[in-house]
Amino acid sequence: MIQHTNATHGSNLGIDAQALWSDLMQTARFGGTPKGGIRRLTLTAEDKLVRDWFVQTCEELGCTVTHDSMGNQFARRAGQDNSLPPITIGSHLDTQPTGGKFDGILGVLGGLAVLRALHRAGYVTRHPIELINWTNEEGSRFTPPMMCSGVFTGVFTEQEVLDKRDRAGLRFGDELEAIGYRGSEPCGQHPVTAYFELHIEQGPILEAEGKTIGIVTGVQGARWYEVTVRGKDAHAGSTPMPMRHDALLAAARMIEAVSTVAVSHAPSAVGTVGLIENRPNSNNVVPGEVFFTIDMRDPDDAVVAQMEEELYSLLPEIAQRSGVTLEIVRIWDAPAVHFDPACVDMVETAAADSGYGARRIVSGPGHDAAYMARITPTAMIFVPCADGLSHNEAESITEQDAEAGAGILLKTVLKADAVFNAR
Ligand SMILES: [Zn+2]
């Protein structure tokens, strides 16, 4: 498992796979669940424990660890020229309520494995290297997701995030203070040279194709909608079929239409209705009102716009034919993200040099890297996860794939170190 850990030769750089796996398993205790997953919601006692561990472990590898006003942590390893902005790597250590051991965590601990490799080899990069643990990527306790990379890149203001409240009414800013991670450096005033993020795929494509490395070219565009269908509550026994205004029947036809629209833009488009509320939801009442959400995505913004146009034409048609009224509101519009072509090429070259099976891939989910791409050259590396399963306690990857991903991250960082700010 261990490739090279020769402290005397700078050229003998390699990932210590056993140490990486041990870090993954050791930190999984902070918020560990009986089913083998992790419940480590942002700004909780468990989050503080893993943050403290991060500080101590990075310091042992010779790094200086700081945090900014949003609690984003930065472990800095000095370079030859410390006037250069750092090459950054990172992801997140918070999880969903029933999260797995690898979503986000692999990116941070894989980054730690990169720092360890440099430290043990005594290799000093030109740029400083910084490993970042972003606060509240998951958006589960405080919404929206990717909140503090969002502040870092100017998507959200600091004040609006500090004032967010969880479902118990607790304020983000107070909870950040309470775990001791509200820093004095203003979030976002932290120049960087480039950003790289290792992550599990959270989908089934790499595994299905037997590939080890996903060369992520970007994040697909997404739009979310809220739909309210209004008919008329009526007695299920006495209301003849032609006289009904059945909101749920109309909604069912609309849900079918969402799928049809996505399928007609195969293979990349996806359309999902994942939340539905039926009123009054009684076995002998014709439903009078239904609320549901739509999630539409495609790597090409033009396709997302086209799908929206089709929805806006199909759904009113269905409403009319079904004798109900329709209200549809677009509540979120996230344009597609295209990562820096040079950074994507660096990942591709690293994968080819290492002899891993690799393919270019577009990320379905959002990541901190999607916001970082707005301010700095950015790319991502994916590794497979079993059955594409994520946001699930059963989330699982192999030790070999963890090592492969961290190895590609190391090679990519070294390439970026040579290429950026070259004299
Ligand atoms: Zn994640």
Short mmCIF file of C-alpha atoms and ligand atoms in Angstrom, two decimals:
data_model
loop_
_atom_site.label_atom_id
_atom_site.label_comp_id
_atom_site.label_asym_id
_atom_site.label_seq_id
_atom_site.Cartn_x
_atom_site.Cartn_y
_atom_site.Cartn_z
CA MET A 1 0.00 0.00 0.00
CA ILE A 2 2.72 2.44 0.96
CA GLN A 3 4.47 3.60 -2.20
CA HIS A 4 7.30 5.87 -1.12
CA THR A 5 7.87 7.48 2.21
CA ASN A 6 11.57 8.07 1.86
CA ALA A 7 12.27 11.22 3.80
CA THR A 8 15.65 11.73 2.24
CA HIS A 9 14.65 12.01 -1.43
CA GLY A 10 12.48 14.88 -2.65
CA SER A 11 11.72 12.95 -5.83
CA ASN A 12 10.29 10.05 -3.85
CA LEU A 13 6.90 11.60 -3.43
CA GLY A 14 3.98 9.32 -2.80
CA ILE A 15 0.75 8.96 -0.89
CA ASP A 16 0.84 6.97 2.34
CA ALA A 17 -2.34 4.99 1.66
CA GLN A 18 -2.44 3.41 5.11
CA ALA A 19 -2.19 6.78 6.85
CA LEU A 20 -4.95 8.19 4.61
CA TRP A 21 -7.27 5.28 5.38
CA SER A 22 -6.45 5.49 9.07
CA ASP A 23 -7.30 9.24 9.05
CA LEU A 24 -10.63 8.46 7.34
CA MET A 25 -11.51 5.81 9.93
CA GLN A 26 -10.22 7.77 12.92
CA THR A 27 -12.17 10.94 12.14
CA ALA A 28 -15.28 8.87 11.35
CA ARG A 29 -15.62 8.44 15.13
CA PHE A 30 -16.55 12.13 15.48
CA GLY A 31 -20.29 11.78 15.01
CA GLY A 32 -20.08 8.10 14.05
CA THR A 33 -23.45 6.29 13.79
CA PRO A 34 -24.28 2.66 14.66
CA LYS A 35 -24.88 1.96 10.94
CA GLY A 36 -21.32 2.96 10.05
CA GLY A 37 -22.06 6.45 8.79
CA ILE A 38 -21.45 9.90 10.24
CA ARG A 39 -23.83 12.49 11.67
CA ARG A 40 -21.64 15.61 11.87
CA LEU A 41 -23.82 18.62 11.24
CA THR A 42 -22.04 21.92 10.83
CA LEU A 43 -21.11 23.94 13.96
CA THR A 44 -22.02 21.14 16.40
CA ALA A 45 -19.84 19.58 19.11
CA GLU A 46 -18.87 16.83 16.63
CA ASP A 47 -17.84 19.46 14.06
CA LYS A 48 -15.64 21.13 16.70
CA LEU A 49 -13.97 17.78 17.50
CA VAL A 50 -13.02 17.11 13.88
CA ARG A 51 -11.86 20.72 13.43
CA ASP A 52 -9.62 20.45 16.50
CA TRP A 53 -8.23 17.17 15.12
CA PHE A 54 -7.59 18.89 11.77
CA VAL A 55 -5.61 21.69 13.47
CA GLN A 56 -3.49 19.32 15.52
CA THR A 57 -2.78 16.88 12.68
CA CYS A 58 -1.84 19.61 10.19
CA GLU A 59 0.42 21.30 12.76
CA GLU A 60 2.21 18.00 13.28
CA LEU A 61 2.99 18.08 9.53
CA GLY A 62 4.60 21.50 9.88
CA CYS A 63 1.61 23.58 8.74
CA THR A 64 0.24 26.79 10.19
CA VAL A 65 -3.52 26.54 10.68
CA THR A 66 -5.83 29.57 10.69
CA HIS A 67 -9.55 30.18 10.23
CA ASP A 68 -11.48 33.12 8.81
CA SER A 69 -14.60 34.94 9.98
CA MET A 70 -16.84 32.17 8.58
CA GLY A 71 -14.84 29.40 10.25
CA ASN A 72 -13.24 28.19 7.00
CA GLN A 73 -9.97 26.52 8.05
CA PHE A 74 -6.67 26.97 6.17
CA ALA A 75 -3.66 24.70 6.81
CA ARG A 76 -0.71 26.43 5.17
CA ARG A 77 2.53 24.74 4.20
CA ALA A 78 5.18 27.33 3.33
CA GLY A 79 6.74 27.39 -0.13
CA GLN A 80 9.98 28.75 -1.58
CA ASP A 81 8.30 32.05 -2.49
CA ASN A 82 5.76 32.95 0.16
CA SER A 83 4.80 36.15 -1.63
CA LEU A 84 2.92 33.98 -4.15
CA PRO A 85 -0.75 33.31 -3.35
CA PRO A 86 -1.15 29.66 -2.33
CA ILE A 87 -2.23 26.76 -4.48
CA THR A 88 -5.27 25.54 -2.57
CA ILE A 89 -6.89 22.13 -2.18
CA GLY A 90 -9.87 21.24 -0.04
CA SER A 91 -13.44 20.14 0.55
CA HIS A 92 -15.62 19.79 3.67
CA LEU A 93 -15.73 17.80 6.93
CA ASP A 94 -19.42 18.38 7.74
CA THR A 95 -21.98 15.72 6.80
CA GLN A 96 -25.68 15.14 6.22
CA PRO A 97 -27.75 13.92 9.23
CA THR A 98 -27.30 10.34 7.96
CA GLY A 99 -24.14 10.94 5.95
CA GLY A 100 -21.37 8.60 4.91
CA LYS A 101 -17.67 8.53 5.72
CA PHE A 102 -16.37 9.97 2.44
CA ASP A 103 -18.52 12.79 1.00
CA GLY A 104 -16.29 15.86 1.39
CA ILE A 105 -14.11 14.13 3.94
CA LEU A 106 -12.05 12.34 1.28
CA GLY A 107 -11.22 15.72 -0.26
CA VAL A 108 -9.91 17.16 3.00
CA LEU A 109 -8.09 14.05 4.21
CA GLY A 110 -6.80 13.31 0.68
CA GLY A 111 -5.43 16.87 0.77
CA LEU A 112 -3.89 16.07 4.13
CA ALA A 113 -2.25 13.02 2.50
CA VAL A 114 -0.74 15.40 -0.08
CA LEU A 115 0.69 17.60 2.71
CA ARG A 116 2.03 14.50 4.46
CA ALA A 117 3.73 13.30 1.25
CA LEU A 118 5.44 16.69 0.79
CA HIS A 119 6.40 16.84 4.47
CA ARG A 120 7.94 13.36 4.58
CA ALA A 121 9.84 13.87 1.33
CA GLY A 122 11.09 17.24 2.52
CA TYR A 123 9.85 18.65 -0.77
CA VAL A 124 9.35 22.43 -0.81
CA THR A 125 6.98 23.69 -3.50
CA ARG A 126 7.42 27.14 -5.10
CA HIS A 127 3.99 28.29 -3.96
CA PRO A 128 2.71 27.85 -0.46
CA ILE A 129 0.14 25.02 -0.42
CA GLU A 130 -3.05 25.47 1.59
CA LEU A 131 -5.57 22.81 2.57
CA ILE A 132 -9.06 24.24 3.16
CA ASN A 133 -11.91 22.81 5.24
CA TRP A 134 -15.01 24.78 4.14
CA THR A 135 -17.71 25.48 6.74
CA ASN A 136 -21.23 24.17 6.05
CA GLU A 137 -20.97 22.67 2.60
CA GLU A 138 -23.96 20.39 3.19
CA GLY A 139 -26.55 23.05 3.92
CA SER A 140 -28.48 20.56 6.02
CA ARG A 141 -28.57 22.36 9.39
CA PHE A 142 -28.34 25.86 7.90
CA THR A 143 -29.43 26.29 4.27
CA PRO A 144 -28.33 26.89 1.53
CA PRO A 145 -25.44 24.49 0.81
CA MET A 146 -21.86 25.63 0.04
CA MET A 147 -22.56 28.55 2.31
CA CYS A 148 -19.07 29.64 3.35
CA SER A 149 -17.25 29.04 0.06
CA GLY A 150 -20.17 31.17 -1.12
CA VAL A 151 -19.18 34.01 1.23
CA PHE A 152 -15.50 33.50 0.31
CA THR A 153 -16.32 34.02 -3.38
CA GLY A 154 -18.84 36.84 -2.95
CA VAL A 155 -22.00 34.85 -3.71
CA PHE A 156 -23.46 35.60 -0.23
CA THR A 157 -22.72 38.40 2.21
CA GLU A 158 -21.21 37.55 5.57
CA GLN A 159 -24.08 39.17 7.44
CA GLU A 160 -26.83 37.22 5.68
CA VAL A 161 -25.07 33.97 6.54
CA LEU A 162 -24.36 34.96 10.17
CA ASP A 163 -28.09 35.64 10.62
CA LYS A 164 -29.28 32.27 9.23
CA ARG A 165 -31.13 30.12 11.75
CA ASP A 166 -31.47 26.35 12.04
CA ARG A 167 -34.86 24.69 12.65
CA ALA A 168 -34.37 25.05 16.41
CA GLY A 169 -34.00 28.82 15.95
CA LEU A 170 -30.27 28.88 16.75
CA ARG A 171 -28.31 31.55 14.87
CA PHE A 172 -25.36 30.61 12.64
CA GLY A 173 -23.13 33.41 14.00
CA ASP A 174 -23.79 32.43 17.63
CA GLU A 175 -23.15 28.75 16.95
CA LEU A 176 -19.89 29.58 15.14
CA GLU A 177 -18.76 31.64 18.17
CA ALA A 178 -19.83 28.84 20.51
CA ILE A 179 -17.48 26.27 18.97
CA GLY A 180 -14.66 28.83 18.93
CA TYR A 181 -14.18 29.09 15.17
CA ARG A 182 -15.16 32.67 14.34
CA GLY A 183 -11.82 34.08 13.16
CA SER A 184 -10.63 37.64 12.71
CA GLU A 185 -9.54 37.35 9.05
CA PRO A 186 -12.45 38.70 6.94
CA CYS A 187 -13.81 35.84 4.81
CA GLY A 188 -12.75 36.23 1.18
CA GLN A 189 -9.73 38.47 1.76
CA HIS A 190 -7.43 35.57 1.03
CA PRO A 191 -5.85 35.57 -2.46
CA VAL A 192 -5.29 32.15 -4.05
CA THR A 193 -3.50 30.94 -7.20
CA ALA A 194 -5.69 27.93 -8.01
CA TYR A 195 -8.08 25.45 -6.34
CA PHE A 196 -8.35 21.66 -6.67
CA GLU A 197 -10.95 19.43 -5.02
CA LEU A 198 -10.99 15.64 -4.73
CA HIS A 199 -14.45 14.15 -4.15
CA ILE A 200 -16.37 10.90 -4.47
CA GLU A 201 -18.49 10.84 -7.63
CA GLN A 202 -21.83 10.40 -5.78
CA GLY A 203 -23.11 8.77 -8.97
CA PRO A 204 -22.75 5.40 -10.74
CA ILE A 205 -20.86 6.23 -13.96
CA LEU A 206 -17.21 5.57 -13.02
CA GLU A 207 -18.04 2.28 -11.34
CA ALA A 208 -20.21 1.14 -14.26
CA GLU A 209 -17.39 1.86 -16.71
CA GLY A 210 -14.65 0.42 -14.50
CA LYS A 211 -12.80 3.75 -14.35
CA THR A 212 -10.74 4.91 -11.35
CA ILE A 213 -10.51 8.65 -12.01
CA GLY A 214 -13.13 11.16 -13.11
CA ILE A 215 -11.65 14.26 -14.75
CA VAL A 216 -14.36 16.74 -13.80
CA THR A 217 -14.90 19.40 -16.46
CA GLY A 218 -17.62 21.32 -14.62
CA VAL A 219 -20.89 21.23 -12.75
CA GLN A 220 -24.18 21.00 -14.59
CA GLY A 221 -26.74 23.80 -14.61
CA ALA A 222 -29.82 23.40 -12.41
CA ARG A 223 -33.17 25.06 -11.98
CA TRP A 224 -35.68 24.38 -9.20
CA TYR A 225 -39.42 25.10 -9.26
CA GLU A 226 -42.32 25.05 -6.83
CA VAL A 227 -45.66 24.02 -8.29
CA THR A 228 -49.10 24.40 -6.73
CA VAL A 229 -52.08 22.70 -8.38
CA ARG A 230 -55.55 23.70 -7.19
CA GLY A 231 -58.72 21.73 -7.89
CA LYS A 232 -61.71 21.17 -5.62
CA ASP A 233 -62.13 18.92 -2.58
CA ALA A 234 -65.09 16.60 -3.24
CA HIS A 235 -66.66 13.43 -1.90
CA ALA A 236 -65.03 10.33 -3.38
CA GLY A 237 -68.33 8.42 -3.41
CA SER A 238 -70.77 10.94 -4.78
CA THR A 239 -68.79 13.02 -7.30
CA PRO A 240 -69.09 11.61 -10.85
CA MET A 241 -65.77 11.26 -12.70
CA PRO A 242 -66.50 13.91 -15.38
CA MET A 243 -67.38 16.48 -12.69
CA ARG A 244 -64.14 16.24 -10.69
CA HIS A 245 -61.31 18.75 -10.34
CA ASP A 246 -58.74 16.27 -9.02
CA ALA A 247 -55.50 18.11 -8.19
CA LEU A 248 -53.54 14.92 -7.52
CA LEU A 249 -54.52 13.33 -10.83
CA ALA A 250 -53.40 16.52 -12.60
CA ALA A 251 -50.14 16.52 -10.59
CA ALA A 252 -49.53 12.90 -11.55
CA ARG A 253 -49.82 13.82 -15.23
CA MET A 254 -47.43 16.73 -14.66
CA ILE A 255 -44.88 14.52 -12.92
CA GLU A 256 -45.01 12.20 -15.92
CA ALA A 257 -44.42 15.25 -18.15
CA VAL A 258 -41.31 16.28 -16.15
CA SER A 259 -39.82 12.85 -16.79
CA THR A 260 -40.80 12.94 -20.47
CA VAL A 261 -39.13 16.33 -20.96
CA ALA A 262 -35.88 15.13 -19.35
CA VAL A 263 -35.89 11.88 -21.33
CA SER A 264 -36.37 13.81 -24.57
CA HIS A 265 -33.05 15.55 -23.87
CA ALA A 266 -31.15 12.28 -23.23
CA PRO A 267 -28.61 11.24 -22.25
CA SER A 268 -27.45 14.08 -20.02
CA ALA A 269 -30.63 15.87 -18.88
CA VAL A 270 -32.34 14.89 -15.62
CA GLY A 271 -35.71 15.91 -14.19
CA THR A 272 -36.99 15.01 -10.74
CA VAL A 273 -40.07 15.51 -8.61
CA GLY A 274 -38.82 14.59 -5.14
CA LEU A 275 -41.25 16.35 -2.80
CA ILE A 276 -45.03 16.28 -2.91
CA GLU A 277 -47.79 17.35 -0.51
CA ASN A 278 -51.36 16.26 -1.15
CA ARG A 279 -54.29 17.99 0.55
CA PRO A 280 -56.39 17.02 2.38
CA ASN A 281 -54.76 13.57 1.93
CA SER A 282 -57.78 11.59 2.98
CA ASN A 283 -58.82 8.26 1.48
CA ASN A 284 -62.37 9.30 0.58
CA VAL A 285 -61.75 12.87 -0.58
CA VAL A 286 -60.94 13.90 -4.17
CA PRO A 287 -57.71 15.91 -3.57
CA GLY A 288 -58.25 19.65 -3.81
CA GLU A 289 -54.67 20.90 -3.70
CA VAL A 290 -51.20 19.51 -4.43
CA PHE A 291 -47.81 21.11 -3.95
CA PHE A 292 -44.66 19.64 -5.51
CA THR A 293 -41.12 20.60 -6.51
CA ILE A 294 -39.24 20.11 -9.79
CA ASP A 295 -35.46 19.81 -10.14
CA MET A 296 -34.14 20.07 -13.74
CA ARG A 297 -30.46 19.79 -14.70
CA ASP A 298 -28.18 19.56 -17.72
CA PRO A 299 -24.52 20.46 -18.37
CA ASP A 300 -25.69 22.88 -21.09
CA ASP A 301 -27.57 25.99 -19.91
CA ALA A 302 -29.34 26.19 -23.29
CA VAL A 303 -30.82 22.73 -22.72
CA VAL A 304 -32.01 23.71 -19.23
CA ALA A 305 -33.66 26.79 -20.73
CA GLN A 306 -35.26 24.64 -23.44
CA MET A 307 -36.59 22.19 -20.83
CA GLU A 308 -38.08 25.09 -18.90
CA GLU A 309 -39.83 26.33 -22.03
CA GLU A 310 -41.30 22.87 -22.59
CA LEU A 311 -42.48 22.66 -18.96
CA TYR A 312 -44.06 26.10 -19.16
CA SER A 313 -46.02 24.96 -22.20
CA LEU A 314 -46.92 21.39 -21.12
CA LEU A 315 -47.99 21.98 -17.52
CA PRO A 316 -50.65 24.65 -18.23
CA GLU A 317 -52.00 22.41 -21.01
CA ILE A 318 -52.34 19.53 -18.53
CA ALA A 319 -53.94 21.85 -15.96
CA GLN A 320 -56.55 22.99 -18.44
CA ARG A 321 -57.35 19.46 -19.62
CA SER A 322 -57.62 18.35 -15.95
CA GLY A 323 -59.89 21.16 -14.80
CA VAL A 324 -57.45 22.61 -12.27
CA THR A 325 -55.41 25.81 -11.91
CA LEU A 326 -51.63 25.94 -11.82
CA GLU A 327 -49.01 28.15 -10.22
CA ILE A 328 -45.36 27.51 -11.08
CA VAL A 329 -42.48 29.51 -9.60
CA ARG A 330 -38.78 29.13 -10.40
CA ILE A 331 -37.01 29.32 -7.02
CA TRP A 332 -33.39 28.59 -7.97
CA ASP A 333 -31.28 29.07 -11.08
CA ALA A 334 -27.69 27.84 -10.94
CA PRO A 335 -25.95 28.19 -14.30
CA ALA A 336 -23.56 25.47 -15.44
CA VAL A 337 -19.96 25.80 -14.22
CA HIS A 338 -17.05 25.20 -16.59
CA PHE A 339 -13.75 24.48 -14.87
CA ASP A 340 -10.47 26.00 -16.09
CA PRO A 341 -9.37 24.05 -19.22
CA ALA A 342 -5.68 24.17 -18.23
CA CYS A 343 -6.45 22.81 -14.74
CA VAL A 344 -8.68 20.08 -16.21
CA ASP A 345 -5.80 19.13 -18.55
CA MET A 346 -3.46 18.87 -15.54
CA VAL A 347 -5.79 16.32 -13.94
CA GLU A 348 -6.09 14.42 -17.22
CA THR A 349 -2.30 14.30 -17.70
CA ALA A 350 -1.78 13.16 -14.11
CA ALA A 351 -4.29 10.33 -14.57
CA ALA A 352 -2.70 9.26 -17.88
CA ASP A 353 0.83 9.35 -16.39
CA SER A 354 -0.34 7.19 -13.50
CA GLY A 355 -1.91 4.63 -15.84
CA TYR A 356 -5.38 4.83 -14.27
CA GLY A 357 -8.51 4.30 -16.30
CA ALA A 358 -10.06 7.76 -16.49
CA ARG A 359 -12.83 9.66 -18.26
CA ARG A 360 -14.05 13.23 -18.44
CA ILE A 361 -17.25 13.75 -16.45
CA VAL A 362 -19.63 16.56 -15.48
CA SER A 363 -20.61 16.76 -11.81
CA GLY A 364 -24.30 16.29 -11.02
CA PRO A 365 -24.17 17.74 -7.48
CA GLY A 366 -22.81 21.16 -6.59
CA HIS A 367 -19.49 21.49 -4.73
CA ASP A 368 -17.41 24.25 -3.11
CA ALA A 369 -15.31 24.07 -6.30
CA ALA A 370 -18.30 25.42 -8.26
CA TYR A 371 -18.04 28.70 -6.34
CA MET A 372 -14.23 28.75 -6.31
CA ALA A 373 -14.29 28.53 -10.12
CA ARG A 374 -15.76 32.05 -10.09
CA ILE A 375 -12.59 33.55 -8.61
CA THR A 376 -9.66 31.26 -9.48
CA PRO A 377 -8.59 28.52 -11.94
CA THR A 378 -10.29 25.39 -10.58
CA ALA A 379 -10.72 21.68 -11.32
CA MET A 380 -11.99 18.56 -9.55
CA ILE A 381 -11.04 14.90 -9.35
CA PHE A 382 -13.67 12.18 -8.81
CA VAL A 383 -13.20 8.63 -7.58
CA PRO A 384 -15.94 5.95 -7.71
CA CYS A 385 -18.22 5.09 -4.80
CA ALA A 386 -20.01 1.75 -4.49
CA ASP A 387 -23.36 1.69 -6.37
CA GLY A 388 -23.07 5.48 -6.76
CA LEU A 389 -24.49 5.72 -3.26
CA SER A 390 -24.00 8.98 -1.29
CA HIS A 391 -25.76 11.04 1.40
CA ASN A 392 -26.22 7.60 2.93
CA GLU A 393 -24.60 5.85 5.90
CA ALA A 394 -23.70 2.95 3.61
CA GLU A 395 -21.56 5.20 1.36
CA SER A 396 -18.40 3.25 0.54
CA ILE A 397 -15.17 3.47 -1.46
CA THR A 398 -12.09 1.25 -1.72
CA GLU A 399 -8.76 1.99 -0.07
CA GLN A 400 -7.13 1.72 -3.51
CA ASP A 401 -9.41 4.37 -5.01
CA ALA A 402 -8.80 6.72 -2.07
CA GLU A 403 -5.06 6.33 -2.65
CA ALA A 404 -5.48 6.83 -6.42
CA GLY A 405 -7.50 10.02 -5.96
CA ALA A 406 -5.02 11.51 -3.47
CA GLY A 407 -2.15 10.52 -5.77
CA ILE A 408 -3.72 12.37 -8.71
CA LEU A 409 -4.35 15.35 -6.44
CA LEU A 410 -0.64 15.37 -5.47
CA LYS A 411 0.54 15.14 -9.09
CA THR A 412 -1.90 17.88 -10.15
CA VAL A 413 -0.77 20.21 -7.36
CA LEU A 414 2.89 19.70 -8.34
CA LYS A 415 2.04 20.43 -11.98
CA ALA A 416 0.13 23.58 -11.01
CA ASP A 417 3.04 24.64 -8.81
CA ALA A 418 5.34 24.47 -11.82
CA VAL A 419 2.98 26.16 -14.28
CA PHE A 420 1.36 29.05 -12.38
CA ASN A 421 3.28 32.30 -11.91
CA ALA A 422 6.18 30.84 -13.91
CA ARG A 423 8.96 33.32 -14.54
ZN ZN B 1 -19.57 16.92 -0.66
#
